[in-house]
C-alpha cells in the first residue's frame, strides 16, 4: 500500500535525478516513509509507503517489486501488492484482473516487452493519473506528483472546470488539466512506444442476472459475501474503527465486523454536531448519535464514542493546503474538515483504519424503486399497480403520488422539471456558482449530457443500470480520498463498494429490494434482530454536518474578506459568478432553521464557488 509515481522518457533520455526528487516529494504525506526508487535508463518507478504499515505483512512488501520475469510493479492496494505480482507472473495482466478483488491501482513495467500497464479497481477508490506526450509518459496516484514535473503543461481545461463545479460525472477520464487524464475506474491502460490503449476490464452487473430458489438462499449468500469482504477489510495493524450513524449501511458494517472479529472489540465513532441544528423533518434528522447509541447498547463488543469538535488542526481548514495537496479544488473541504476530529481521536487510540458504509445505497441497500419505471416500460401494469398500492399503504401516501414521482419523473424533460421547480434557466443554476457568461462562452448547454445529468437534479432515471453507474462514477470524490489519506495518515476502507458486493447485490432481481411496499427490503431483512427495530423500520435519512450553518456563520467574515481579494483575479471573475456569492454573503439567514431550506445555496453553491475561485486565483498567481 502507498502512493506511487513513475515516468518513461520516450525520447530515450535517462530519467533525471531532479524529476525523481520532484515525484518523491509529490507523494509526501502524514507518517509516510522515504521514497524507494527503481530505475533503468528512461524508465523509473517511485513508491512511498506508510511509515507504519496498515496491514500485517505489508512491512515485507518493499516496493517497487521485481518478479522473476523482470516485471516491476508498484501498487496502492488492499490486500497487498505481492499477490498481484505473483498472479501477474503466472497469468499475465488479464489473468490478474479477472480474479483481483479489493481496492487497488497499480502500474507494471515489463522491460522485455517495453510495455507499461496501468489499472484501477471497479469502484475506483485508488486514483491513478496519466500524462502522455510525444516525449514523455508520466503517471501517479497523486495529481500533485505530476504537477511538479516541468515537462507537463499546466493549462486548465475549461470544460472540465465547469463539469467539476456543476458536479457532472459523465466524463470520468478528464481532469481539470488538459495534459493529464485519469485511468477511469474499472479500466486498464496499456502503453507502448507506439501508442496507448485504454479498455474497460470490469463492468457493472445487470440486475436480474443472478437467481436463487428462495429468499432464504439469497440472504444466506448475501451474508457469505459480506463476511468474505469484511475479513479482508479487517486486516489491520492495531484496532479497526468503524463509522456508526445508525443507518442501514453503517449498521451492516458494524454487525458484520463484530461477527468476524469474534472476541475482539470494535471501535465505533459517530460525529456529533457542535452547534444548533434545524429541527428534524419527515425526511431527515440532523444528529445521528441517538440511533448510534441505541445500536451500541445492543452489542457489548462495541466501544462507542461520540466525537465532537476538538480544536485541533491538521490543515483541514486551510483551503490552500487542500489545493496544494490535491492539485485541484476539492469542492467539499468544509464537509470533509468536519470529520477530522474523528481521525485525531483514532490516532490517539492507535487506530489507523476506518470502515465506512459509503456506496451501500446503490447496491446493498438499494431502494428498488427503479423497478417501477421498468415495469411501466415493459407494459407490466398489473405488477406496477400492485407495487404502487403497497407503497401507498406502507408509506401513508397515495398511489398517485408514487406514480408521479417514481414512474413519470424519470421521463419528464429536464427543461420542464427546471421550470416547474423554479430552479433557474439551467439545470446547474440552483447548485453551481458558474458565471452565466462563462457557460455561454464555452457552450456548456450544448456539451452537457442531460440524459445522465438529470440525476444530479433529482430527475431520476428509468434504467437501474444507468442510475447505479451515475452513483458509482464520482471521480472527484475518489481524488479527495487520496488527499485525505495524505493529510491524515488514515486508510479509509469501503467494504460495500468491494467488487464482490457490487457483483452480487447488483445482479439480484429488483424485487429483492422492493417487497410488499417496503423499500431497501433486503438490507432490512438481513439486519432484523441485530439492530434496534427503529433502525430496521427507519424511513428517514441522517444528515451529516447538521451544524453546518453554525460553522459557516463563524467563517462568514473570512469568506467576505476572501471574496474581496478574489475580485482582483481575472480568471476567478471570468469563471465564477462572484456577484451571486456576494449576494448570499450579504443576505445571511437569521438562524439554522431559516438556513436549512437554502442549504443547497449556502452549504454547496457558496462554499464550492469560493473554493473554485480561490483555486483559480492560486493557479493564476503561480503561473504569473
Short mmCIF file of C-alpha atoms in Angstrom, two decimals, residues 118-120 124 126-132 138-143 146 157 160-161 163-164 168-189 191 196-199 326-330 473-480:
data_model
loop_
_atom_site.label_atom_id
_atom_site.label_comp_id
_atom_site.label_asym_id
_atom_site.label_seq_id
_atom_site.Cartn_x
_atom_site.Cartn_y
_atom_site.Cartn_z
CA UNK A 118 -1.86 0.80 -15.50
CA UNK A 119 -5.09 -0.43 -13.90
CA UNK A 120 -7.71 0.51 -11.30
CA UNK A 124 -12.06 3.35 -8.18
CA UNK A 126 -7.49 4.26 -5.52
CA UNK A 127 -6.82 7.03 -8.02
CA UNK A 128 -4.42 6.96 -10.98
CA UNK A 129 -3.49 9.89 -13.23
CA UNK A 130 -1.71 9.76 -16.59
CA UNK A 131 0.14 12.15 -18.90
CA UNK A 132 1.37 11.24 -22.36
CA UNK A 138 4.21 10.01 -16.55
CA UNK A 139 1.71 8.61 -14.07
CA UNK A 140 0.89 8.78 -10.37
CA UNK A 141 -1.73 8.10 -7.74
CA UNK A 142 -1.27 11.74 -6.66
CA UNK A 143 -2.01 14.54 -9.09
CA UNK A 146 2.63 15.07 -11.94
CA UNK A 157 -9.37 22.52 -19.27
CA UNK A 160 -13.59 20.13 -17.09
CA UNK A 161 -13.54 23.08 -14.67
CA UNK A 163 -18.02 20.00 -15.06
CA UNK A 164 -16.28 19.94 -11.69
CA UNK A 168 -21.15 16.45 -13.78
CA UNK A 169 -19.81 12.88 -13.58
CA UNK A 170 -20.29 11.86 -17.21
CA UNK A 171 -16.64 12.12 -18.35
CA UNK A 172 -14.59 10.43 -15.62
CA UNK A 173 -11.39 10.26 -17.68
CA UNK A 174 -10.94 14.05 -17.74
CA UNK A 175 -9.17 16.14 -15.14
CA UNK A 176 -9.10 19.93 -14.96
CA UNK A 177 -5.69 19.85 -16.71
CA UNK A 178 -5.62 19.40 -20.47
CA UNK A 179 -2.41 17.37 -20.39
CA UNK A 180 -3.44 14.97 -17.60
CA UNK A 181 -6.11 12.27 -17.75
CA UNK A 182 -7.38 9.71 -15.30
CA UNK A 183 -7.27 6.00 -15.82
CA UNK A 184 -11.02 5.54 -15.26
CA UNK A 185 -12.22 3.13 -12.59
CA UNK A 186 -12.60 -0.41 -13.89
CA UNK A 187 -10.23 0.30 -16.80
CA UNK A 188 -6.75 -0.78 -17.84
CA UNK A 189 -4.35 1.32 -19.91
CA UNK A 191 1.13 1.90 -23.13
CA UNK A 196 -1.95 3.90 -25.73
CA UNK A 197 -4.92 1.56 -25.50
CA UNK A 198 -7.46 2.11 -22.71
CA UNK A 199 -10.15 -0.53 -22.25
CA UNK A 326 -4.70 17.74 -4.24
CA UNK A 327 -3.66 19.95 -7.13
CA UNK A 328 -7.29 20.86 -7.77
CA UNK A 329 -10.33 22.33 -6.00
CA UNK A 330 -11.84 19.88 -3.53
CA UNK A 473 -18.65 7.22 -11.07
CA UNK A 474 -17.90 10.32 -8.98
CA UNK A 475 -14.16 10.53 -9.68
CA UNK A 476 -13.71 13.86 -7.88
CA UNK A 477 -14.74 12.22 -4.60
CA UNK A 478 -12.19 9.46 -5.25
CA UNK A 479 -9.48 12.07 -5.82
CA UNK A 480 -10.24 13.65 -2.45
#
